[in-house]
Structures are given as C-alpha cells and as structure tokens.
C-alpha cells in the first residue's frame, strides 16, 4: 500500500509538471498549426529569469519571503510576453500558411539561437533558487512517505491551468471564436474574425505558459544550460500521446506518461527512460492521431 501511494503521488507530481510544460505547446499547435520547437527555450528562459531574480531577492533583506512566489509568476509573465510578441510579430507572422515542416525547421533554428542567448546572458554556471521550495515545508504521509509541499502545490497549479483553459475555450465568446479559427480558418476570416490577432494572442499565451512552467520548476532543480532541449523532447512525447492541439489530450498524456514513469521508477528503475517512449509507441501504434486527436478531413 505504501508503494502504491508513493507511485500515485510521484506520478501525479511528474504529470503536473509535464502538463505545465506541454500546455503552451499544444495550444500553439492547436490554433496556429505550428510545431514550436522553441517552446523549450521559453521554459529555459523562464527558469533562468526566475532563478536569477529569486537569488537576488534572498541575497538581501527585501521583505516577506513569500513575495518570492509573486516574483516567480512575474518573471514568467514578463519573459513570456516579451518573447511571444517579439517572435510572433518579428518572425512567425511572415511565415504563416507555409508548410509545417518549414515551421519546424525555423523554430528549431530559433531554439538553437535562444539556447546560446541564455548562455550569453546568464553564463554557463548553474543557478539555484531553492528558497521558495523549502519555504512551504514538508508533509508526512503515514510514517514512511515524505513529500515537499511545493511539489504538491504544482498539482493544484496544473489543475487550475487546465480548468481555466477549458473554461476559456468552451464558456467564453473569445474561446468560441478561437475554436472557429481552429475548425476553419478561411470561414472565420470571411465572417470577420481577426485571425492575425487571434494568432498573436495565442502565441503569447503559449509562450507565457512555457515560461511559467520553467519559473515554477526553477526552485526544484539546478537551472543549467540545455534544460530547454531536454524539456521539448518530453513535451512532444506528451502532446503526441494525448493528440496534438488538444488540452484534454495534453492532460491525459501527462497523466499516462507520469504514472508510467513513476511505476517504472519504483518497480523497475532500469527502464525509466524507455517507458516514456514505450507508452508513446503503444498509443501511436493503435491510435496514430493520439488519444484525443481528431482525424482531419483532407481538403481538395
């Protein structure tokens, strides 16, 4: 029973992190049909900005330590908005409508550029922002299991973001207009929807979510060069399992991958890395469009 509880909690924590990383990626693809390889750099820049700012905050007497959580969110918002606006307005809007493979190549090049930019700005030494992680303390579950409350809080954040995305898409006028753009871009334009504005807003939201995932993860990890590349591979695995462009699919994919990895870590640690891609293989073998993906009709 103790092992089962540990597997479920570890899986939920890892799944919440995966969903935070993958949510912005799947939103951007769902609306813009852009497989954004640079999403990993949004994560990395959010993590670096948060770690550097939190490190400065705790290096001196700057007030209530709980303000550091506002700094984490503020850094993510600032980094995501700046990156999203600059990249969408300065590059992607000139390439919309091009082949999806071209967009992958362009955003991959952008990933490499941003990876080097982070090294130029923050250097190659690791950054640590552990204070917010320790601030929430530790909870004992039974007499054996101990979990950091910060990790448990990430589950609540992931659930909140997932519910907020569902509410906006399904219960607001802007969300209905966005779904119309997703379903048929040409008809939406003919009906007077400002598709370019929709694309710009979507990309900024996706960039903010990517930076937020990095900022919230920074207190739990060592922020080092290369974390963006590692993250984008896992994010793609999640959105492919769940179905590209589906928020519900990203959540389901994150839960499936998270629980599978947790089971492997506790039962068979030697297959930890394999199990993530094994899950992806099994899902795609029987459902190539992913768990929640929809087969699109071919236009002639």
Short mmCIF file of N, CA, C and O in Angstrom, two decimals, residues 87-161:
data_model
loop_
_atom_site.label_atom_id
_atom_site.label_comp_id
_atom_site.label_asym_id
_atom_site.label_seq_id
_atom_site.Cartn_x
_atom_site.Cartn_y
_atom_site.Cartn_z
N UNK A 87 8.79 37.24 -31.14
CA UNK A 87 8.92 36.13 -32.09
C UNK A 87 7.73 36.06 -33.03
O UNK A 87 7.89 35.88 -34.25
N UNK A 88 6.52 36.25 -32.50
CA UNK A 88 5.35 36.15 -33.37
C UNK A 88 5.28 37.32 -34.35
O UNK A 88 5.05 37.12 -35.55
N UNK A 89 5.49 38.52 -33.85
CA UNK A 89 5.40 39.70 -34.71
C UNK A 89 6.62 39.87 -35.60
O UNK A 89 6.52 40.36 -36.72
N UNK A 90 7.78 39.45 -35.10
CA UNK A 90 9.01 39.67 -35.85
C UNK A 90 9.37 38.56 -36.80
O UNK A 90 10.19 38.76 -37.71
N UNK A 91 8.76 37.37 -36.61
CA UNK A 91 9.17 36.23 -37.45
C UNK A 91 8.00 35.40 -37.96
O UNK A 91 7.79 35.28 -39.16
N UNK A 92 7.23 34.83 -37.06
CA UNK A 92 6.25 33.82 -37.45
C UNK A 92 5.11 34.37 -38.30
O UNK A 92 4.59 33.66 -39.16
N UNK A 93 4.72 35.61 -38.09
CA UNK A 93 3.59 36.14 -38.87
C UNK A 93 3.92 36.24 -40.35
O UNK A 93 3.02 36.26 -41.19
N UNK A 94 5.21 36.29 -40.68
CA UNK A 94 5.61 36.32 -42.09
C UNK A 94 5.65 34.92 -42.70
O UNK A 94 5.78 34.78 -43.93
N UNK A 95 5.53 33.89 -41.86
CA UNK A 95 5.64 32.52 -42.34
C UNK A 95 4.33 31.74 -42.22
O UNK A 95 4.29 30.57 -42.59
N UNK A 96 3.28 32.37 -41.72
CA UNK A 96 2.02 31.67 -41.53
C UNK A 96 1.48 31.19 -42.88
O UNK A 96 1.54 31.89 -43.88
N UNK A 97 0.95 29.98 -42.86
CA UNK A 97 0.42 29.39 -44.08
C UNK A 97 1.44 28.56 -44.83
O UNK A 97 1.09 27.86 -45.78
N UNK A 98 2.71 28.62 -44.40
CA UNK A 98 3.75 27.80 -45.05
C UNK A 98 3.65 26.35 -44.58
O UNK A 98 2.89 26.03 -43.66
N UNK A 99 4.43 25.50 -45.21
CA UNK A 99 4.44 24.08 -44.86
C UNK A 99 4.86 23.89 -43.40
O UNK A 99 5.75 24.57 -42.90
N UNK A 100 4.22 22.93 -42.71
CA UNK A 100 4.50 22.70 -41.30
C UNK A 100 5.95 22.27 -41.08
O UNK A 100 6.54 22.57 -40.03
N UNK A 101 6.53 21.56 -42.03
CA UNK A 101 7.93 21.15 -41.88
C UNK A 101 8.84 22.36 -41.86
O UNK A 101 9.82 22.42 -41.09
N UNK A 102 8.54 23.37 -42.69
CA UNK A 102 9.33 24.59 -42.68
C UNK A 102 9.25 25.28 -41.31
O UNK A 102 10.27 25.77 -40.79
N UNK A 103 8.06 25.27 -40.71
CA UNK A 103 7.89 25.90 -39.41
C UNK A 103 8.70 25.16 -38.34
O UNK A 103 9.27 25.78 -37.44
N UNK A 104 8.76 23.84 -38.45
CA UNK A 104 9.58 23.06 -37.52
C UNK A 104 11.04 23.46 -37.65
O UNK A 104 11.75 23.66 -36.65
N UNK A 105 11.53 23.58 -38.88
CA UNK A 105 12.93 23.93 -39.11
C UNK A 105 13.23 25.33 -38.58
O UNK A 105 14.25 25.56 -37.92
N UNK A 106 12.32 26.27 -38.84
CA UNK A 106 12.53 27.65 -38.39
C UNK A 106 12.55 27.73 -36.87
O UNK A 106 13.43 28.37 -36.27
N UNK A 107 11.60 27.08 -36.22
CA UNK A 107 11.55 27.14 -34.76
C UNK A 107 12.68 26.35 -34.12
O UNK A 107 13.14 26.69 -33.02
N UNK A 108 13.17 25.32 -34.81
CA UNK A 108 14.34 24.60 -34.29
C UNK A 108 15.58 25.51 -34.34
O UNK A 108 16.38 25.53 -33.39
N UNK A 109 15.73 26.24 -35.44
CA UNK A 109 16.83 27.21 -35.52
C UNK A 109 16.70 28.25 -34.41
O UNK A 109 17.69 28.66 -33.79
N UNK A 110 15.45 28.66 -34.15
CA UNK A 110 15.22 29.64 -33.08
C UNK A 110 15.59 29.05 -31.72
O UNK A 110 16.13 29.75 -30.86
N UNK A 111 15.31 27.76 -31.52
CA UNK A 111 15.70 27.08 -30.29
C UNK A 111 17.21 27.16 -30.07
O UNK A 111 17.68 27.49 -28.98
N UNK A 112 17.97 26.89 -31.12
CA UNK A 112 19.43 26.93 -31.01
C UNK A 112 19.92 28.34 -30.72
O UNK A 112 20.84 28.54 -29.90
N UNK A 113 19.31 29.33 -31.36
CA UNK A 113 19.70 30.72 -31.12
C UNK A 113 19.42 31.13 -29.68
O UNK A 113 20.27 31.74 -28.99
N UNK A 114 18.24 30.79 -29.19
CA UNK A 114 17.86 31.17 -27.83
C UNK A 114 18.68 30.42 -26.79
O UNK A 114 18.96 30.95 -25.71
N UNK A 115 19.06 29.17 -27.09
CA UNK A 115 19.92 28.43 -26.17
C UNK A 115 21.26 29.14 -25.99
O UNK A 115 21.77 29.26 -24.87
N UNK A 116 21.83 29.62 -27.08
CA UNK A 116 23.08 30.37 -26.98
C UNK A 116 22.87 31.72 -26.31
O UNK A 116 23.75 32.20 -25.58
N UNK A 117 21.71 32.33 -26.56
CA UNK A 117 21.41 33.63 -25.94
C UNK A 117 21.36 33.51 -24.42
O UNK A 117 21.84 34.40 -23.70
N UNK A 118 20.79 32.41 -23.92
CA UNK A 118 20.73 32.23 -22.46
C UNK A 118 22.14 32.10 -21.87
O UNK A 118 22.41 32.58 -20.76
N UNK A 119 23.04 31.46 -22.61
CA UNK A 119 24.43 31.34 -22.13
C UNK A 119 25.11 32.70 -22.11
O UNK A 119 25.90 33.01 -21.21
N UNK A 120 24.82 33.53 -23.13
CA UNK A 120 25.43 34.85 -23.17
C UNK A 120 24.92 35.74 -22.04
O UNK A 120 25.66 36.54 -21.46
N UNK A 121 23.64 35.60 -21.71
CA UNK A 121 23.03 36.46 -20.69
C UNK A 121 23.36 35.97 -19.28
O UNK A 121 23.77 36.76 -18.41
N UNK A 122 23.18 34.67 -19.03
CA UNK A 122 23.32 34.14 -17.66
C UNK A 122 24.58 33.30 -17.45
O UNK A 122 24.81 32.83 -16.34
N UNK A 123 25.37 33.10 -18.49
CA UNK A 123 26.57 32.30 -18.34
C UNK A 123 26.28 30.81 -18.36
O UNK A 123 25.16 30.37 -18.63
N UNK A 124 27.30 30.03 -18.03
CA UNK A 124 27.16 28.57 -18.08
C UNK A 124 27.14 27.94 -16.68
O UNK A 124 26.98 26.73 -16.56
N UNK A 125 27.29 28.73 -15.65
CA UNK A 125 27.23 28.20 -14.29
C UNK A 125 25.78 27.97 -13.89
O UNK A 125 24.88 28.71 -14.29
N UNK A 126 25.53 26.94 -13.06
CA UNK A 126 24.15 26.65 -12.64
C UNK A 126 23.61 27.73 -11.70
O UNK A 126 24.35 28.37 -10.95
N UNK A 127 22.29 27.92 -11.77
CA UNK A 127 21.59 28.83 -10.86
C UNK A 127 20.71 28.00 -9.93
O UNK A 127 20.11 27.00 -10.33
N UNK A 128 20.63 28.44 -8.68
CA UNK A 128 19.82 27.73 -7.69
C UNK A 128 18.84 28.72 -7.05
O UNK A 128 19.22 29.82 -6.66
N UNK A 129 17.58 28.29 -6.98
CA UNK A 129 16.56 29.13 -6.35
C UNK A 129 15.72 28.25 -5.42
O UNK A 129 14.50 28.17 -5.53
N UNK A 130 16.39 27.58 -4.50
CA UNK A 130 15.75 26.57 -3.66
C UNK A 130 14.89 27.16 -2.55
O UNK A 130 14.07 26.44 -1.95
N UNK A 131 15.03 28.46 -2.25
CA UNK A 131 14.34 29.01 -1.08
C UNK A 131 12.82 28.88 -1.16
O UNK A 131 12.19 28.48 -0.16
N UNK A 132 12.17 29.20 -2.29
CA UNK A 132 10.71 29.01 -2.34
C UNK A 132 10.30 27.55 -2.18
O UNK A 132 9.22 27.25 -1.68
N UNK A 133 11.18 26.65 -2.61
CA UNK A 133 10.88 25.21 -2.49
C UNK A 133 10.86 24.79 -1.02
O UNK A 133 9.97 24.04 -0.60
N UNK A 134 11.81 25.29 -0.25
CA UNK A 134 11.89 24.94 1.17
C UNK A 134 10.84 25.67 2.00
O UNK A 134 10.44 25.19 3.06
N UNK A 135 10.41 26.81 1.51
CA UNK A 135 9.55 27.69 2.31
C UNK A 135 8.22 27.03 2.68
O UNK A 135 7.68 27.29 3.75
N UNK A 136 7.71 26.18 1.80
CA UNK A 136 6.41 25.55 2.06
C UNK A 136 6.51 24.33 2.95
O UNK A 136 5.48 23.77 3.36
N UNK A 137 7.72 23.87 3.21
CA UNK A 137 7.89 22.76 4.15
C UNK A 137 7.62 21.39 3.53
O UNK A 137 7.51 21.24 2.31
N UNK A 138 7.51 20.41 4.41
CA UNK A 138 7.36 19.00 4.01
C UNK A 138 6.18 18.39 4.74
O UNK A 138 5.92 18.70 5.91
N UNK A 139 5.44 17.52 4.05
CA UNK A 139 4.32 16.81 4.66
C UNK A 139 4.65 15.33 4.80
O UNK A 139 5.26 14.73 3.91
N UNK A 140 4.28 14.76 5.94
CA UNK A 140 4.46 13.33 6.17
C UNK A 140 3.15 12.62 5.85
O UNK A 140 2.08 13.01 6.32
N UNK A 141 3.28 11.57 5.05
CA UNK A 141 2.11 10.75 4.71
C UNK A 141 2.36 9.38 5.33
O UNK A 141 3.20 8.61 4.86
N UNK A 142 1.63 9.08 6.39
CA UNK A 142 1.92 7.86 7.13
C UNK A 142 3.22 8.04 7.93
O UNK A 142 3.59 9.14 8.32
N UNK A 143 3.90 6.96 8.13
CA UNK A 143 5.14 7.00 8.91
C UNK A 143 6.37 6.90 8.02
O UNK A 143 7.50 6.94 8.52
N UNK A 144 6.17 6.74 6.70
CA UNK A 144 7.31 6.47 5.82
C UNK A 144 7.48 7.54 4.76
O UNK A 144 8.58 8.04 4.53
N UNK A 145 6.38 7.94 4.11
CA UNK A 145 6.46 8.82 2.96
C UNK A 145 6.56 10.29 3.37
O UNK A 145 5.84 10.73 4.27
N UNK A 146 7.42 11.03 2.70
CA UNK A 146 7.56 12.47 2.92
C UNK A 146 7.60 13.14 1.55
O UNK A 146 8.36 12.73 0.67
N UNK A 147 6.78 14.17 1.39
CA UNK A 147 6.72 14.90 0.12
C UNK A 147 6.82 16.40 0.39
O UNK A 147 6.24 16.90 1.36
N UNK A 148 7.57 17.07 -0.47
CA UNK A 148 7.67 18.53 -0.37
C UNK A 148 6.33 19.16 -0.75
O UNK A 148 5.74 18.81 -1.78
N UNK A 149 5.86 20.08 0.08
CA UNK A 149 4.58 20.73 -0.20
C UNK A 149 4.62 21.53 -1.50
O UNK A 149 3.59 21.73 -2.15
N UNK A 150 5.80 21.99 -1.88
CA UNK A 150 5.93 22.73 -3.15
C UNK A 150 5.55 21.83 -4.32
O UNK A 150 4.85 22.26 -5.25
N UNK A 151 6.02 20.58 -4.28
CA UNK A 151 5.68 19.64 -5.36
C UNK A 151 4.18 19.38 -5.40
O UNK A 151 3.57 19.29 -6.47
N UNK A 152 3.58 19.26 -4.22
CA UNK A 152 2.14 19.03 -4.16
C UNK A 152 1.37 20.25 -4.67
O UNK A 152 0.31 20.12 -5.29
N UNK A 153 1.91 21.44 -4.43
CA UNK A 153 1.27 22.67 -4.91
C UNK A 153 1.27 22.73 -6.43
O UNK A 153 0.35 23.31 -7.04
N UNK A 154 2.29 22.15 -7.06
CA UNK A 154 2.33 22.14 -8.53
C UNK A 154 1.14 21.39 -9.11
O UNK A 154 0.67 21.72 -10.20
N UNK A 155 0.66 20.37 -8.40
CA UNK A 155 -0.52 19.64 -8.87
C UNK A 155 -1.72 20.58 -8.93
O UNK A 155 -2.47 20.60 -9.91
N UNK A 156 -1.89 21.38 -7.88
CA UNK A 156 -3.00 22.33 -7.84
C UNK A 156 -2.88 23.37 -8.95
O UNK A 156 -3.87 23.74 -9.59
N UNK A 157 -1.66 23.84 -9.20
CA UNK A 157 -1.44 24.83 -10.27
C UNK A 157 -1.79 24.23 -11.62
O UNK A 157 -2.45 24.88 -12.45
N UNK A 158 -1.36 22.99 -11.87
CA UNK A 158 -1.65 22.34 -13.15
C UNK A 158 -3.15 22.15 -13.35
O UNK A 158 -3.68 22.38 -14.45
N UNK A 159 -3.83 21.74 -12.28
CA UNK A 159 -5.29 21.55 -12.37
C UNK A 159 -5.98 22.89 -12.65
O UNK A 159 -6.89 22.98 -13.49
N UNK A 160 -5.53 23.94 -11.98
CA UNK A 160 -6.12 25.27 -12.19
C UNK A 160 -5.93 25.73 -13.64
O UNK A 160 -6.88 26.23 -14.27
N UNK A 161 -4.73 25.57 -14.18
CA UNK A 161 -4.46 26.00 -15.55
C UNK A 161 -5.29 25.18 -16.54
O UNK A 161 -5.85 25.72 -17.51
#
